[in-house]
Amino acid sequence: MLVPTLLVLLFCLRGHAGLSPHFLQQPDDLVALLGDEARLPCALGEYWGLVQWTKDGLALGGERDLPGWSRYWISGNAASGQHDLYIRPVELEDQASYECQATQAGLRSRPAQLLVLVPPEAPQVLGGPFVSLVAGVPANLTCRSRGDARPTPELLWFRDGIRLDGTTFHQTLLKEGTTGSVESILSLTPSSHDDGATLVCRARSQALPSGKDTAITLSLQYPPVVTLSAEPQTVLEGEKVTFLCQATAQPPVTGYRWAKGGSPVLGARGPMLEVVADSSFLTEPVSCEVSNAVGSANRSTALDVQFGPILQARPEPMSVDVGEDASFSCAWRGNPLPRVTWTRSGDAQVLSSGPTLRLPSVGPEDAGDYVCRAEPGLSGLGGGAAEARLTVNAPPIVTALHSAPAFLRGPARLQCLVFASPAPDAVVWSWDGGFLAAGSQGRFLVETFPAPEGRQEQGPALISVLHISGTQESDFSRGFNCSARNRLGEGGTQVSLGRRDLLPTVRIAAGVAAAAMTLLMVIIGVTLCCWRHGKASASFSKQKNLVRIPGSRDGSSSRGPEEETGSGEDRGPIVHVDHSDLVLDEEGALETKDPTNGYYKVRGVSVSLSLGEGPGGGLFLPPPSPLGPPGTPTFYDFNPHLGMVPPCRLYRARAGYLTTPHPRAFTSYSKPTSTGPPDLAPRTPPFPYAAFPIPSHPRLQTHV
């Protein structure tokens, strides 16, 4: 009966459950930061009894202020059933499992786990806040977080807000269940661009999702960072160029070194270099090396130098057999690239453009010089031409050269010109009944020698000469053959000997002899004429035209007048004078007249006489004048001669040629010593001439 009664009571109690104590709110798990405030809610309905909180099963007490737990208290409206547990500030020891219990009602809330989080401290970067690194050298940056951060913090690296990769994480456990030092290592190879960069190490965890940052600044020591420029970059050959070498370095720059094409530029030390550009700068760049305590760096640049064509490879001479192909090549360098053309020497026609000339299946007519030509560049400098000779190997080509005609039984010379490549084995002269290649044979002699340069336009050439001594009739009628042979064949030609007659020479000699005889007869006739003319002059003139001959006889002479006049064979010298030069003064004395009118201060004139001899050997003089009393000086009349054209002065026996070209141009004449000179007055010179009795002067010749 007891069991059924209890069941009835239990049923009744369940029927009135809405009025029994119950939890309106139970605590939930809670995460609290160290030092913050933690609140665990608890609300009961229909219960006004004792409410208490337990921590890991340990009752904290029934009073609201929880004595003994200074940081704990229960808060809320007890009448309304609010019994919240507050903890402030939260400490690590507060991390536990908490329950709200209605002791009198026998109610217990579900356990609520309080998790206390410890925010990480600001990390520490070893070597910060300024970390010195060397550019190009790998380095490790260490970020370390110390303390009892819960949970274990995560260390991250950032640069300019961007997370960096390449880090390693390292954690050290101090003891079981606790976390000690946490490190993060960033490995990097810095460059000069990293100088002054800011890196951030951030420690973050659940307790501090935003994390805490520590920033460092990189101080880079790096070799120079070089920038090399040229002004102007494009130049004409011969213009000036300035190179500027700029560098940034830590520590500062200690030196500069310049080079061109790998060879140092002597004397260049600073950051600037001035040069005169030439074609070599196009292929030999200029470099600048800058150094500091950490290292050195080098930069180079090449100029765009524009220059005219420069010959790099000349075309080579070629020798090919007839029918084969031939080719020439030449190389020119220039900027911009030059235009190369091929022509034949002496011909403006362009055969090909480019560095190569190809001649298919050449013949003898293709032999000669070929020209590779490059046009000048934009600067107008450079350019030019280069030649190469093409020799076409073919059978010899023999040509007869002009040979002079020969006299019968005289020497003769026949010639032929031989073009041959390769050189002929021999050049042979042949004729009826004989042949000769070299040396002599009887009347024949052969000489062969290289042709002059002017005759080698078609290739190597020889001249062969056949000498004939003592030509015969048969030599002028027969044909002489000049032939040559080489490995490619044979060639030849016929040479004839021309004859030269003696008749024209005889005619010329006869004409010369006739002309000589005619000239001789003319000379003899003129001589006779002059002789007769001198003998016929014997008249007197007026006294003013008389000239006294110092060597003649006067009245005191022992000879009488008959002797003074003498015969035609014993007269004095014939004197030809121009009476305009002789005047008489007031006393009748004869004086000289200055023919220069005082220009040369002439006081007297020497009169040169042209003298001759008569057939009997005597001197010719005009007849003596009968004027004047006896004893006066003898005078001779020259008047008939003064107005006459002077006779020819031809050669006279024992007197020589008369040299006076005009009656007013006198020259002194000395007659050679002869047998039987005339009897002259004392102190008279032993020369038959007429002179005035005045002091003599140096003779002055003038052209009047």
PDB file of N, CA, C and O in Angstrom, residues 616-677:
ATOM      1  N   GLY A 616     145.146  94.994-154.632  1.00  0.00           N
ATOM      2  CA  GLY A 616     146.597  95.012-154.459  1.00  0.00           C
ATOM      3  C   GLY A 616     147.023  94.997-153.020  1.00  0.00           C
ATOM      4  O   GLY A 616     148.201  95.109-152.733  1.00  0.00           O
ATOM      5  N   GLY A 617     146.093  94.907-152.105  1.00  0.00           N
ATOM      6  CA  GLY A 617     146.445  94.857-150.691  1.00  0.00           C
ATOM      7  C   GLY A 617     146.384  96.188-150.038  1.00  0.00           C
ATOM      8  O   GLY A 617     146.597  96.291-148.847  1.00  0.00           O
ATOM      9  N   GLY A 618     146.136  97.339-150.763  1.00  0.00           N
ATOM     10  CA  GLY A 618     146.093  98.644-150.138  1.00  0.00           C
ATOM     11  C   GLY A 618     144.765  98.917-149.488  1.00  0.00           C
ATOM     12  O   GLY A 618     143.772  98.245-149.752  1.00  0.00           O
ATOM     13  N   LEU A 619     144.719  99.940-148.621  1.00  0.00           N
ATOM     14  CA  LEU A 619     143.488 100.304-147.924  1.00  0.00           C
ATOM     15  C   LEU A 619     142.693 101.235-148.813  1.00  0.00           C
ATOM     16  O   LEU A 619     143.235 102.125-149.462  1.00  0.00           O
ATOM     17  N   PHE A 620     141.377 101.068-148.810  1.00  0.00           N
ATOM     18  CA  PHE A 620     140.506 101.932-149.597  1.00  0.00           C
ATOM     19  C   PHE A 620     140.185 103.183-148.817  1.00  0.00           C
ATOM     20  O   PHE A 620     139.735 103.104-147.675  1.00  0.00           O
ATOM     21  N   LEU A 621     140.411 104.420-149.448  1.00  0.00           N
ATOM     22  CA  LEU A 621     139.988 105.704-148.880  1.00  0.00           C
ATOM     23  C   LEU A 621     139.394 106.511-150.009  1.00  0.00           C
ATOM     24  O   LEU A 621     139.784 106.373-151.178  1.00  0.00           O
ATOM     25  N   PRO A 622     138.478 107.402-149.663  1.00  0.00           N
ATOM     26  CA  PRO A 622     137.977 108.278-150.730  1.00  0.00           C
ATOM     27  C   PRO A 622     139.104 109.178-151.202  1.00  0.00           C
ATOM     28  O   PRO A 622     140.086 109.411-150.492  1.00  0.00           O
ATOM     29  N   PRO A 623     138.951 109.755-152.368  1.00  0.00           N
ATOM     30  CA  PRO A 623     140.006 110.667-152.862  1.00  0.00           C
ATOM     31  C   PRO A 623     140.170 111.834-151.911  1.00  0.00           C
ATOM     32  O   PRO A 623     139.186 112.317-151.337  1.00  0.00           O
ATOM     33  N   PRO A 624     141.411 112.339-151.689  1.00  0.00           N
ATOM     34  CA  PRO A 624     141.597 113.455-150.751  1.00  0.00           C
ATOM     35  C   PRO A 624     141.016 114.728-151.315  1.00  0.00           C
ATOM     36  O   PRO A 624     140.966 114.945-152.510  1.00  0.00           O
ATOM     37  N   SER A 625     140.516 115.521-150.392  1.00  0.00           N
ATOM     38  CA  SER A 625     139.901 116.787-150.805  1.00  0.00           C
ATOM     39  C   SER A 625     140.980 117.789-151.171  1.00  0.00           C
ATOM     40  O   SER A 625     141.977 117.934-150.460  1.00  0.00           O
ATOM     41  N   PRO A 626     140.809 118.551-152.276  1.00  0.00           N
ATOM     42  CA  PRO A 626     141.818 119.552-152.681  1.00  0.00           C
ATOM     43  C   PRO A 626     141.664 120.852-151.926  1.00  0.00           C
ATOM     44  O   PRO A 626     142.403 121.792-152.156  1.00  0.00           O
ATOM     45  N   LEU A 627     140.643 120.899-151.031  1.00  0.00           N
ATOM     46  CA  LEU A 627     140.408 122.147-150.313  1.00  0.00           C
ATOM     47  C   LEU A 627     141.505 122.377-149.302  1.00  0.00           C
ATOM     48  O   LEU A 627     142.034 121.419-148.723  1.00  0.00           O
ATOM     49  N   GLY A 628     141.752 123.663-149.005  1.00  0.00           N
ATOM     50  CA  GLY A 628     142.732 124.012-147.970  1.00  0.00           C
ATOM     51  C   GLY A 628     144.107 124.208-148.544  1.00  0.00           C
ATOM     52  O   GLY A 628     144.501 123.576-149.513  1.00  0.00           O
ATOM     53  N   PRO A 629     144.842 125.084-147.926  1.00  0.00           N
ATOM     54  CA  PRO A 629     146.211 125.338-148.406  1.00  0.00           C
ATOM     55  C   PRO A 629     147.111 124.175-148.081  1.00  0.00           C
ATOM     56  O   PRO A 629     146.787 123.345-147.255  1.00  0.00           O
ATOM     57  N   PRO A 630     148.275 124.195-148.745  1.00  0.00           N
ATOM     58  CA  PRO A 630     149.222 123.104-148.437  1.00  0.00           C
ATOM     59  C   PRO A 630     149.635 123.173-146.985  1.00  0.00           C
ATOM     60  O   PRO A 630     149.789 124.225-146.399  1.00  0.00           O
ATOM     61  N   GLY A 631     149.876 122.087-146.439  1.00  0.00           N
ATOM     62  CA  GLY A 631     150.290 121.986-145.022  1.00  0.00           C
ATOM     63  C   GLY A 631     149.125 121.765-144.086  1.00  0.00           C
ATOM     64  O   GLY A 631     149.337 121.451-142.917  1.00  0.00           O
ATOM     65  N   THR A 632     147.860 121.961-144.564  1.00  0.00           N
ATOM     66  CA  THR A 632     146.702 121.680-143.688  1.00  0.00           C
ATOM     67  C   THR A 632     146.428 120.189-143.698  1.00  0.00           C
ATOM     68  O   THR A 632     146.803 119.486-144.624  1.00  0.00           O
ATOM     69  N   PRO A 633     145.705 119.741-142.677  1.00  0.00           N
ATOM     70  CA  PRO A 633     145.421 118.291-142.639  1.00  0.00           C
ATOM     71  C   PRO A 633     144.590 117.864-143.820  1.00  0.00           C
ATOM     72  O   PRO A 633     143.774 118.628-144.341  1.00  0.00           O
ATOM     73  N   THR A 634     144.833 116.665-144.229  1.00  0.00           N
ATOM     74  CA  THR A 634     144.110 116.112-145.371  1.00  0.00           C
ATOM     75  C   THR A 634     142.713 115.722-144.945  1.00  0.00           C
ATOM     76  O   THR A 634     142.524 115.091-143.896  1.00  0.00           O
ATOM     77  N   PHE A 635     141.697 116.052-145.762  1.00  0.00           N
ATOM     78  CA  PHE A 635     140.301 115.688-145.486  1.00  0.00           C
ATOM     79  C   PHE A 635     139.804 114.799-146.614  1.00  0.00           C
ATOM     80  O   PHE A 635     140.253 114.928-147.751  1.00  0.00           O
ATOM     81  N   TYR A 636     138.827 113.994-146.278  1.00  0.00           N
ATOM     82  CA  TYR A 636     138.269 113.070-147.265  1.00  0.00           C
ATOM     83  C   TYR A 636     136.770 113.283-147.323  1.00  0.00           C
ATOM     84  O   TYR A 636     136.112 113.509-146.282  1.00  0.00           O
ATOM     85  N   ASP A 637     136.258 113.155-148.491  1.00  0.00           N
ATOM     86  CA  ASP A 637     134.831 113.408-148.689  1.00  0.00           C
ATOM     87  C   ASP A 637     134.053 112.105-148.498  1.00  0.00           C
ATOM     88  O   ASP A 637     134.231 111.151-149.257  1.00  0.00           O
ATOM     89  N   PHE A 638     133.187 112.118-147.485  1.00  0.00           N
ATOM     90  CA  PHE A 638     132.344 110.922-147.226  1.00  0.00           C
ATOM     91  C   PHE A 638     130.908 111.173-147.622  1.00  0.00           C
ATOM     92  O   PHE A 638     130.031 110.371-147.334  1.00  0.00           O
ATOM     93  N   ASN A 639     130.663 112.330-148.227  1.00  0.00           N
ATOM     94  CA  ASN A 639     129.274 112.679-148.513  1.00  0.00           C
ATOM     95  C   ASN A 639     128.576 111.673-149.403  1.00  0.00           C
ATOM     96  O   ASN A 639     127.411 111.385-149.181  1.00  0.00           O
ATOM     97  N   PRO A 640     129.251 111.138-150.402  1.00  0.00           N
ATOM     98  CA  PRO A 640     128.495 110.183-151.243  1.00  0.00           C
ATOM     99  C   PRO A 640     128.025 108.964-150.475  1.00  0.00           C
ATOM    100  O   PRO A 640     127.117 108.284-150.917  1.00  0.00           O
ATOM    101  N   HIS A 641     128.662 108.685-149.361  1.00  0.00           N
ATOM    102  CA  HIS A 641     128.285 107.455-148.636  1.00  0.00           C
ATOM    103  C   HIS A 641     127.225 107.708-147.590  1.00  0.00           C
ATOM    104  O   HIS A 641     126.633 106.765-147.086  1.00  0.00           O
ATOM    105  N   LEU A 642     126.989 108.986-147.218  1.00  0.00           N
ATOM    106  CA  LEU A 642     126.118 109.228-146.063  1.00  0.00           C
ATOM    107  C   LEU A 642     124.658 109.037-146.402  1.00  0.00           C
ATOM    108  O   LEU A 642     123.864 108.708-145.537  1.00  0.00           O
ATOM    109  N   GLY A 643     124.289 109.269-147.589  1.00  0.00           N
ATOM    110  CA  GLY A 643     122.888 109.087-147.941  1.00  0.00           C
ATOM    111  C   GLY A 643     122.585 107.773-148.591  1.00  0.00           C
ATOM    112  O   GLY A 643     121.532 107.581-149.160  1.00  0.00           O
ATOM    113  N   MET A 644     123.501 106.838-148.552  1.00  0.00           N
ATOM    114  CA  MET A 644     123.330 105.560-149.248  1.00  0.00           C
ATOM    115  C   MET A 644     123.038 104.449-148.257  1.00  0.00           C
ATOM    116  O   MET A 644     123.453 104.494-147.116  1.00  0.00           O
ATOM    117  N   VAL A 645     122.343 103.517-148.781  1.00  0.00           N
ATOM    118  CA  VAL A 645     122.146 102.283-147.982  1.00  0.00           C
ATOM    119  C   VAL A 645     123.466 101.567-147.916  1.00  0.00           C
ATOM    120  O   VAL A 645     124.132 101.398-148.944  1.00  0.00           O
ATOM    121  N   PRO A 646     123.895 101.191-146.744  1.00  0.00           N
ATOM    122  CA  PRO A 646     125.219 100.563-146.641  1.00  0.00           C
ATOM    123  C   PRO A 646     125.284  99.295-147.425  1.00  0.00           C
ATOM    124  O   PRO A 646     124.325  98.538-147.476  1.00  0.00           O
ATOM    125  N   PRO A 647     126.412  99.096-148.041  1.00  0.00           N
ATOM    126  CA  PRO A 647     126.549  97.840-148.807  1.00  0.00           C
ATOM    127  C   PRO A 647     126.646  96.664-147.867  1.00  0.00           C
ATOM    128  O   PRO A 647     126.831  96.799-146.678  1.00  0.00           O
ATOM    129  N   CYS A 648     126.487  95.523-148.475  1.00  0.00           N
ATOM    130  CA  CYS A 648     126.568  94.291-147.680  1.00  0.00           C
ATOM    131  C   CYS A 648     127.956  94.155-147.094  1.00  0.00           C
ATOM    132  O   CYS A 648     128.959  94.396-147.749  1.00  0.00           O
ATOM    133  N   ARG A 649     128.039  93.750-145.875  1.00  0.00           N
ATOM    134  CA  ARG A 649     129.334  93.529-145.226  1.00  0.00           C
ATOM    135  C   ARG A 649     129.635  92.038-145.273  1.00  0.00           C
ATOM    136  O   ARG A 649     129.254  91.292-144.386  1.00  0.00           O
ATOM    137  N   LEU A 650     130.224  91.668-146.361  1.00  0.00           N
ATOM    138  CA  LEU A 650     130.542  90.257-146.504  1.00  0.00           C
ATOM    139  C   LEU A 650     131.989  90.024-146.149  1.00  0.00           C
ATOM    140  O   LEU A 650     132.751  90.966-145.918  1.00  0.00           O
ATOM    141  N   TYR A 651     132.368  88.819-146.159  1.00  0.00           N
ATOM    142  CA  TYR A 651     133.718  88.460-145.770  1.00  0.00           C
ATOM    143  C   TYR A 651     134.710  88.947-146.810  1.00  0.00           C
ATOM    144  O   TYR A 651     134.512  88.763-148.003  1.00  0.00           O
ATOM    145  N   ARG A 652     135.781  89.632-146.337  1.00  0.00           N
ATOM    146  CA  ARG A 652     136.878  90.053-147.210  1.00  0.00           C
ATOM    147  C   ARG A 652     138.160  89.393-146.757  1.00  0.00           C
ATOM    148  O   ARG A 652     138.356  89.152-145.566  1.00  0.00           O
ATOM    149  N   ALA A 653     139.033  89.203-147.708  1.00  0.00           N
ATOM    150  CA  ALA A 653     140.282  88.491-147.389  1.00  0.00           C
ATOM    151  C   ALA A 653     141.065  89.254-146.356  1.00  0.00           C
ATOM    152  O   ALA A 653     141.232  90.457-146.454  1.00  0.00           O
ATOM    153  N   ARG A 654     141.536  88.583-145.384  1.00  0.00           N
ATOM    154  CA  ARG A 654     142.412  89.056-144.314  1.00  0.00           C
ATOM    155  C   ARG A 654     141.744  90.143-143.474  1.00  0.00           C
ATOM    156  O   ARG A 654     142.388  90.812-142.708  1.00  0.00           O
ATOM    157  N   ALA A 655     140.473  90.390-143.673  1.00  0.00           N
ATOM    158  CA  ALA A 655     139.812  91.406-142.843  1.00  0.00           C
ATOM    159  C   ALA A 655     138.664  90.825-142.024  1.00  0.00           C
ATOM    160  O   ALA A 655     138.196  91.456-141.119  1.00  0.00           O
ATOM    161  N   GLY A 656     138.189  89.640-142.324  1.00  0.00           N
ATOM    162  CA  GLY A 656     137.104  89.013-141.544  1.00  0.00           C
ATOM    163  C   GLY A 656     135.744  89.550-141.967  1.00  0.00           C
ATOM    164  O   GLY A 656     135.605  90.284-142.934  1.00  0.00           O
ATOM    165  N   TYR A 657     134.716  89.179-141.232  1.00  0.00           N
ATOM    166  CA  TYR A 657     133.365  89.648-141.511  1.00  0.00           C
ATOM    167  C   TYR A 657     133.179  91.049-140.984  1.00  0.00           C
ATOM    168  O   TYR A 657     133.710  91.411-139.931  1.00  0.00           O
ATOM    169  N   LEU A 658     132.416  91.877-141.706  1.00  0.00           N
ATOM    170  CA  LEU A 658     132.044  93.201-141.229  1.00  0.00           C
ATOM    171  C   LEU A 658     130.754  93.059-140.435  1.00  0.00           C
ATOM    172  O   LEU A 658     129.761  92.519-140.935  1.00  0.00           O
ATOM    173  N   THR A 659     130.793  93.544-139.207  1.00  0.00           N
ATOM    174  CA  THR A 659     129.688  93.230-138.283  1.00  0.00           C
ATOM    175  C   THR A 659     128.735  94.362-138.078  1.00  0.00           C
ATOM    176  O   THR A 659     127.862  94.276-137.240  1.00  0.00           O
ATOM    177  N   THR A 660     128.896  95.502-138.804  1.00  0.00           N
ATOM    178  CA  THR A 660     128.033  96.649-138.550  1.00  0.00           C
ATOM    179  C   THR A 660     126.681  96.414-139.201  1.00  0.00           C
ATOM    180  O   THR A 660     126.577  96.301-140.416  1.00  0.00           O
ATOM    181  N   PRO A 661     125.542  96.326-138.401  1.00  0.00           N
ATOM    182  CA  PRO A 661     124.236  96.065-139.011  1.00  0.00           C
ATOM    183  C   PRO A 661     123.574  97.308-139.526  1.00  0.00           C
ATOM    184  O   PRO A 661     122.595  97.242-140.242  1.00  0.00           O
ATOM    185  N   HIS A 662     124.062  98.508-139.155  1.00  0.00           N
ATOM    186  CA  HIS A 662     123.389  99.744-139.531  1.00  0.00           C
ATOM    187  C   HIS A 662     124.437 100.842-139.524  1.00  0.00           C
ATOM    188  O   HIS A 662     125.354 100.820-138.693  1.00  0.00           O
ATOM    189  N   PRO A 663     124.365 101.825-140.392  1.00  0.00           N
ATOM    190  CA  PRO A 663     125.433 102.843-140.454  1.00  0.00           C
ATOM    191  C   PRO A 663     125.560 103.634-139.181  1.00  0.00           C
ATOM    192  O   PRO A 663     126.562 104.274-138.936  1.00  0.00           O
ATOM    193  N   ARG A 664     124.531 103.620-138.242  1.00  0.00           N
ATOM    194  CA  ARG A 664     124.646 104.408-137.022  1.00  0.00           C
ATOM    195  C   ARG A 664     125.024 103.550-135.832  1.00  0.00           C
ATOM    196  O   ARG A 664     125.070 104.049-134.721  1.00  0.00           O
ATOM    197  N   ALA A 665     125.201 102.306-136.014  1.00  0.00           N
ATOM    198  CA  ALA A 665     125.644 101.430-134.919  1.00  0.00           C
ATOM    199  C   ALA A 665     127.039 100.988-135.255  1.00  0.00           C
ATOM    200  O   ALA A 665     127.249 100.184-136.164  1.00  0.00           O
ATOM    201  N   PHE A 666     128.064 101.545-134.600  1.00  0.00           N
ATOM    202  CA  PHE A 666     129.465 101.323-134.926  1.00  0.00           C
ATOM    203  C   PHE A 666     130.079 100.341-133.972  1.00  0.00           C
ATOM    204  O   PHE A 666     129.752 100.320-132.791  1.00  0.00           O
ATOM    205  N   THR A 667     130.969  99.596-134.451  1.00  0.00           N
ATOM    206  CA  THR A 667     131.767  98.701-133.608  1.00  0.00           C
ATOM    207  C   THR A 667     133.222  98.850-134.011  1.00  0.00           C
ATOM    208  O   THR A 667     133.545  99.050-135.188  1.00  0.00           O
ATOM    209  N   SER A 668     134.121  98.775-133.060  1.00  0.00           N
ATOM    210  CA  SER A 668     135.560  98.864-133.336  1.00  0.00           C
ATOM    211  C   SER A 668     136.020  97.618-134.033  1.00  0.00           C
ATOM    212  O   SER A 668     135.544  96.520-133.739  1.00  0.00           O
ATOM    213  N   TYR A 669     136.924  97.759-134.883  1.00  0.00           N
ATOM    214  CA  TYR A 669     137.423  96.606-135.628  1.00  0.00           C
ATOM    215  C   TYR A 669     138.937  96.689-135.666  1.00  0.00           C
ATOM    216  O   TYR A 669     139.502  97.742-135.927  1.00  0.00           O
ATOM    217  N   SER A 670     139.533  95.590-135.386  1.00  0.00           N
ATOM    218  CA  SER A 670     141.001  95.499-135.447  1.00  0.00           C
ATOM    219  C   SER A 670     141.370  94.605-136.601  1.00  0.00           C
ATOM    220  O   SER A 670     140.947  93.439-136.646  1.00  0.00           O
ATOM    221  N   LYS A 671     142.106  95.143-137.480  1.00  0.00           N
ATOM    222  CA  LYS A 671     142.536  94.344-138.628  1.00  0.00           C
ATOM    223  C   LYS A 671     143.690  93.445-138.227  1.00  0.00           C
ATOM    224  O   LYS A 671     144.605  93.856-137.531  1.00  0.00           O
ATOM    225  N   PRO A 672     143.637  92.244-138.646  1.00  0.00           N
ATOM    226  CA  PRO A 672     144.735  91.337-138.316  1.00  0.00           C
ATOM    227  C   PRO A 672     146.024  91.851-138.930  1.00  0.00           C
ATOM    228  O   PRO A 672     146.048  92.537-139.947  1.00  0.00           O
ATOM    229  N   THR A 673     147.116  91.509-138.276  1.00  0.00           N
ATOM    230  CA  THR A 673     148.449  91.924-138.756  1.00  0.00           C
ATOM    231  C   THR A 673     148.703  91.350-140.146  1.00  0.00           C
ATOM    232  O   THR A 673     148.475  90.158-140.378  1.00  0.00           O
ATOM    233  N   SER A 674     149.113  92.189-141.044  1.00  0.00           N
ATOM    234  CA  SER A 674     149.376  91.731-142.420  1.00  0.00           C
ATOM    235  C   SER A 674     150.734  92.270-142.879  1.00  0.00           C
ATOM    236  O   SER A 674     151.294  93.196-142.306  1.00  0.00           O
ATOM    237  N   THR A 675     151.213  91.691-143.952  1.00  0.00           N
ATOM    238  CA  THR A 675     152.518  92.110-144.484  1.00  0.00           C
ATOM    239  C   THR A 675     152.374  93.430-145.206  1.00  0.00           C
ATOM    240  O   THR A 675     151.450  93.635-145.994  1.00  0.00           O
ATOM    241  N   GLY A 676     153.249  94.376-144.949  1.00  0.00           N
ATOM    242  CA  GLY A 676     153.268  95.678-145.632  1.00  0.00           C
ATOM    243  C   GLY A 676     152.218  96.616-145.135  1.00  0.00           C
ATOM    244  O   GLY A 676     151.381  97.031-145.932  1.00  0.00           O
ATOM    245  N   PRO A 677     152.128  96.955-143.805  1.00  0.00           N
ATOM    246  CA  PRO A 677     151.110  97.900-143.331  1.00  0.00           C
ATOM    247  C   PRO A 677     151.438  99.268-143.871  1.00  0.00           C
ATOM    248  O   PRO A 677     152.569  99.600-144.193  1.00  0.00           O
TER     249      PRO A 677
END
